[in-house]
Tab-separated table of C-alpha atoms in Angstrom:
chain	number	residue	atom	x	y	z
A	7	MET	CA	0.000	0.000	0.000
A	8	MET	CA	2.984	2.317	0.320
A	9	SER	CA	5.581	3.433	-2.185
A	10	SER	CA	8.313	5.999	-1.714
A	11	ASN	CA	7.028	6.755	1.810
A	12	HIS	CA	3.613	7.773	0.556
A	13	LEU	CA	0.343	5.857	0.588
A	14	ASP	CA	-1.360	4.530	-2.535
A	15	ARG	CA	-4.282	6.895	-3.067
A	16	ARG	CA	-6.745	4.391	-4.416
A	17	GLN	CA	-6.101	1.842	-1.709
A	18	ALA	CA	-6.197	4.528	0.969
A	19	VAL	CA	-9.603	5.818	-0.184
A	20	ALA	CA	-10.981	2.289	-0.476
A	21	ARG	CA	-9.886	1.601	3.091
A	22	LEU	CA	-11.410	4.809	4.405
A	23	LEU	CA	-14.765	4.111	2.805
A	24	ARG	CA	-14.979	0.396	3.568
A	25	ASP	CA	-16.691	1.038	6.916
A	26	ARG	CA	-18.413	4.311	6.090
A	27	ALA	CA	-21.854	3.036	7.151
A	28	ASN	CA	-24.399	5.699	6.212
A	29	ALA	CA	-21.922	8.543	5.787
A	30	LEU	CA	-22.438	10.997	2.954
A	31	VAL	CA	-19.390	11.526	0.743
A	32	VAL	CA	-18.651	14.632	-1.310
A	33	THR	CA	-15.742	14.457	-3.728
A	34	GLY	CA	-13.489	17.025	-5.296
A	35	LEU	CA	-12.918	17.440	-8.974
A	36	GLY	CA	-10.839	14.823	-10.777
A	37	SER	CA	-8.786	12.142	-9.125
A	38	ALA	CA	-10.593	12.237	-5.776
A	39	THR	CA	-13.812	11.462	-7.627
A	40	TYR	CA	-12.185	8.625	-9.561
A	41	ASP	CA	-10.816	7.175	-6.305
A	42	VAL	CA	-14.185	7.283	-4.527
A	43	ALA	CA	-15.979	5.805	-7.542
A	44	ALA	CA	-13.390	3.019	-7.709
A	45	ALA	CA	-14.102	2.240	-4.047
A	46	GLY	CA	-17.734	1.633	-5.005
A	47	ASP	CA	-20.427	3.898	-6.323
A	48	SER	CA	-23.201	4.796	-3.916
A	49	PRO	CA	-26.247	7.053	-4.105
A	50	ARG	CA	-24.804	8.626	-0.928
A	51	ASN	CA	-21.805	9.854	-2.986
A	52	PHE	CA	-22.004	13.322	-4.489
A	53	TYR	CA	-19.412	13.847	-7.196
A	54	LEU	CA	-18.751	17.556	-7.482
A	55	TRP	CA	-17.847	17.916	-11.138
A	56	GLY	CA	-16.655	21.246	-12.413
A	57	ALA	CA	-16.695	23.191	-9.139
A	58	MET	CA	-13.038	23.305	-8.223
A	59	GLY	CA	-12.538	24.703	-4.741
A	60	GLY	CA	-16.101	24.025	-3.615
A	61	THR	CA	-15.909	20.568	-2.046
A	62	ALA	CA	-15.333	21.548	1.591
A	63	SER	CA	-17.944	24.315	1.381
A	64	LEU	CA	-20.559	22.004	-0.094
A	65	ALA	CA	-19.754	19.369	2.526
A	66	LEU	CA	-20.095	22.007	5.245
A	67	GLY	CA	-23.559	22.969	4.024
A	68	LEU	CA	-24.535	19.334	3.911
A	69	ALA	CA	-23.187	18.715	7.422
A	70	LEU	CA	-25.192	21.652	8.774
A	71	ALA	CA	-28.354	20.510	6.976
A	72	GLN	CA	-27.945	16.880	8.102
A	73	PRO	CA	-26.451	17.229	11.624
A	74	ASP	CA	-27.109	13.609	12.593
A	75	THR	CA	-25.373	12.170	9.536
A	76	PRO	CA	-21.613	11.915	9.110
A	77	VAL	CA	-20.299	13.850	6.109
A	78	ILE	CA	-16.938	13.073	4.543
A	79	ALA	CA	-15.359	15.453	2.036
A	80	ILE	CA	-12.614	13.823	-0.016
A	81	THR	CA	-10.583	16.103	-2.207
A	82	GLY	CA	-7.123	16.732	-3.554
A	83	ASP	CA	-4.513	19.230	-2.441
A	84	GLY	CA	-4.931	21.442	-5.517
A	85	GLU	CA	-8.692	21.636	-5.062
A	86	MET	CA	-8.337	22.315	-1.335
A	87	LEU	CA	-5.812	25.079	-1.985
A	88	MET	CA	-8.365	26.743	-4.251
A	89	GLY	CA	-11.022	26.517	-1.532
A	90	LEU	CA	-8.752	27.325	1.404
A	91	GLY	CA	-11.130	30.002	2.707
A	92	SER	CA	-13.698	27.317	3.472
A	93	PHE	CA	-11.569	26.276	6.449
A	94	SER	CA	-12.433	29.604	8.099
A	95	THR	CA	-16.152	29.022	7.688
A	96	ILE	CA	-15.870	25.434	8.915
A	97	GLY	CA	-13.857	26.641	11.907
A	98	LEU	CA	-16.583	29.134	12.721
A	99	ALA	CA	-19.514	26.739	12.239
A	100	GLN	CA	-17.870	23.790	14.085
A	101	PRO	CA	-19.988	20.929	12.688
A	102	ALA	CA	-19.045	17.794	14.637
A	103	ASN	CA	-20.258	15.520	11.828
A	104	LEU	CA	-17.830	16.799	9.178
A	105	ILE	CA	-14.427	15.490	8.233
A	106	VAL	CA	-12.395	16.883	5.340
A	107	VAL	CA	-9.881	14.429	3.907
A	108	VAL	CA	-7.264	15.938	1.605
A	109	LEU	CA	-5.320	13.597	-0.665
A	110	ASP	CA	-1.984	15.381	-0.987
A	111	ASN	CA	0.406	14.246	-3.692
A	112	GLY	CA	1.977	17.689	-4.073
A	113	LEU	CA	0.741	17.977	-7.658
A	114	TYR	CA	-1.974	19.672	-9.663
A	115	GLY	CA	-3.025	16.419	-11.297
A	116	GLU	CA	-5.803	17.778	-13.483
A	117	THR	CA	-3.667	20.379	-15.231
A	118	GLY	CA	-0.513	18.447	-16.038
A	119	ALA	CA	1.060	17.474	-12.721
A	120	GLN	CA	2.708	20.775	-11.925
A	121	GLN	CA	4.054	21.024	-8.388
A	122	SER	CA	1.358	22.231	-6.005
A	123	HIS	CA	1.869	24.738	-3.211
A	124	THR	CA	1.697	22.049	-0.533
A	125	VAL	CA	5.474	21.828	-0.821
A	126	ALA	CA	5.359	25.027	1.245
A	127	THR	CA	1.780	25.206	2.559
A	128	ASP	CA	0.805	22.946	5.455
A	129	LEU	CA	-2.928	22.399	4.884
A	130	ALA	CA	-3.489	20.803	8.309
A	131	ALA	CA	-1.826	23.766	10.018
A	132	ALA	CA	-3.894	26.147	7.892
A	133	ALA	CA	-7.059	24.370	9.033
A	134	GLY	CA	-5.849	24.636	12.625
A	135	ALA	CA	-5.217	28.351	12.250
A	136	CYS	CA	-8.832	28.664	11.095
A	137	GLY	CA	-10.203	27.208	14.333
A	138	ILE	CA	-10.436	23.535	13.368
A	139	ARG	CA	-8.881	21.871	16.396
A	140	ASP	CA	-8.870	18.219	15.287
A	141	ILE	CA	-6.280	18.184	12.522
A	142	GLY	CA	-3.625	15.753	11.425
A	143	VAL	CA	-1.415	14.344	8.714
A	144	VAL	CA	-1.619	10.667	7.761
A	145	ARG	CA	1.605	9.164	6.456
A	146	THR	CA	1.514	5.491	7.436
A	147	GLU	CA	-0.808	2.547	7.104
A	148	ALA	CA	-1.222	2.458	10.886
A	149	GLU	CA	-2.361	6.096	10.888
A	150	LEU	CA	-4.698	5.355	7.994
A	151	GLU	CA	-6.218	2.443	9.922
A	152	ARG	CA	-6.858	4.681	12.935
A	153	LEU	CA	-8.549	7.233	10.707
A	154	ALA	CA	-10.647	4.579	8.955
A	155	ALA	CA	-11.787	3.167	12.298
A	156	ASP	CA	-13.571	6.368	13.263
A	157	ILE	CA	-14.121	8.209	9.998
A	158	ALA	CA	-17.904	7.943	10.286
A	159	ALA	CA	-18.024	8.686	14.016
A	160	PRO	CA	-18.862	12.192	15.175
A	161	GLY	CA	-15.972	14.199	16.534
A	162	GLN	CA	-15.880	16.983	19.092
A	163	GLY	CA	-15.895	19.400	16.167
A	164	PRO	CA	-14.894	19.325	12.518
A	165	ARG	CA	-11.831	17.321	11.559
A	166	VAL	CA	-9.250	17.698	8.808
A	167	ARG	CA	-6.833	14.990	7.772
A	168	VAL	CA	-4.205	15.396	5.074
A	169	ILE	CA	-3.146	12.044	3.656
A	170	LYS	CA	0.247	12.004	1.985
A	171	ILE	CA	-0.197	9.914	-1.156
A	172	ASP	CA	2.122	8.899	-3.944
A	173	ALA	CA	2.087	10.623	-7.317
A	174	ALA	CA	1.110	7.540	-9.322
A	175	GLU	CA	-1.792	7.952	-11.711
A	176	ASN	CA	-4.537	5.361	-11.698
A	177	ALA	CA	-7.046	4.510	-14.390
A	178	ARG	CA	-9.893	6.984	-14.398
A	179	LEU	CA	-13.119	5.447	-13.215
A	180	VAL	CA	-15.627	8.084	-14.190
A	181	PRO	CA	-18.972	7.894	-12.364
A	182	LEU	CA	-22.115	9.607	-13.513
A	183	ARG	CA	-21.524	13.176	-14.641
A	184	GLU	CA	-25.041	14.410	-15.384
A	185	GLY	CA	-25.693	17.059	-12.725
A	186	ALA	CA	-29.480	16.895	-12.522
A	187	HIS	CA	-29.440	13.131	-12.193
A	188	ALA	CA	-26.695	13.290	-9.543
A	189	LYS	CA	-28.731	15.798	-7.527
A	190	VAL	CA	-31.930	13.762	-7.699
A	191	ARG	CA	-30.156	10.523	-6.817
A	192	PHE	CA	-28.456	12.129	-3.824
A	193	ARG	CA	-31.641	13.770	-2.561
A	194	GLN	CA	-33.506	10.486	-2.807
A	195	ALA	CA	-30.736	8.768	-0.834
A	196	LEU	CA	-31.420	11.336	1.900
A	197	GLY	CA	-35.125	10.560	1.815
A	198	LEU	CA	-35.939	13.916	0.238
A	199	GLY	CA	-38.028	14.676	-2.803
A	200	ALA	CA	-36.515	14.930	-6.252
A	201	GLU	CA	-36.931	18.733	-6.421
């Protein structure tokens, strides 16, 4: 599961979601979506196509609207850097049912694998500076197992975990991309009407 001191992204995501129970999952643009889809499609997955930087904010809104349901945002470092301001809002709102998982390979994978700013920016520390007290970096399989064991459990407040992953590219497993259908499917999974 590890290569060059970094975790395999696809295996890491599959492990995190194996015991997700009824958690809702929101994914970031690109590889995070492919990884979650490869772990198994679910009507409780919301693939956020074409809204780079919006994953944590959308997950926050969902966590506030569904306070008794765990919400997991899974995104990449490039997408999280674009939506960095959402950490401030999450830190202010303090939803205990939200965890933001950032898959950090240090690259902008969707635009040609240029080096991302996480070589200098510590996303977990940034989240901490925004008032999110439960933060951490996952580098080993043992740390990943601890995270997976309680990923769907409520915390004392919001949580942020940055998982250091390798830079390998995996085959793209593209789930549904039609926005209206994705919205209706997700709403129905929540027991809401289609509108």
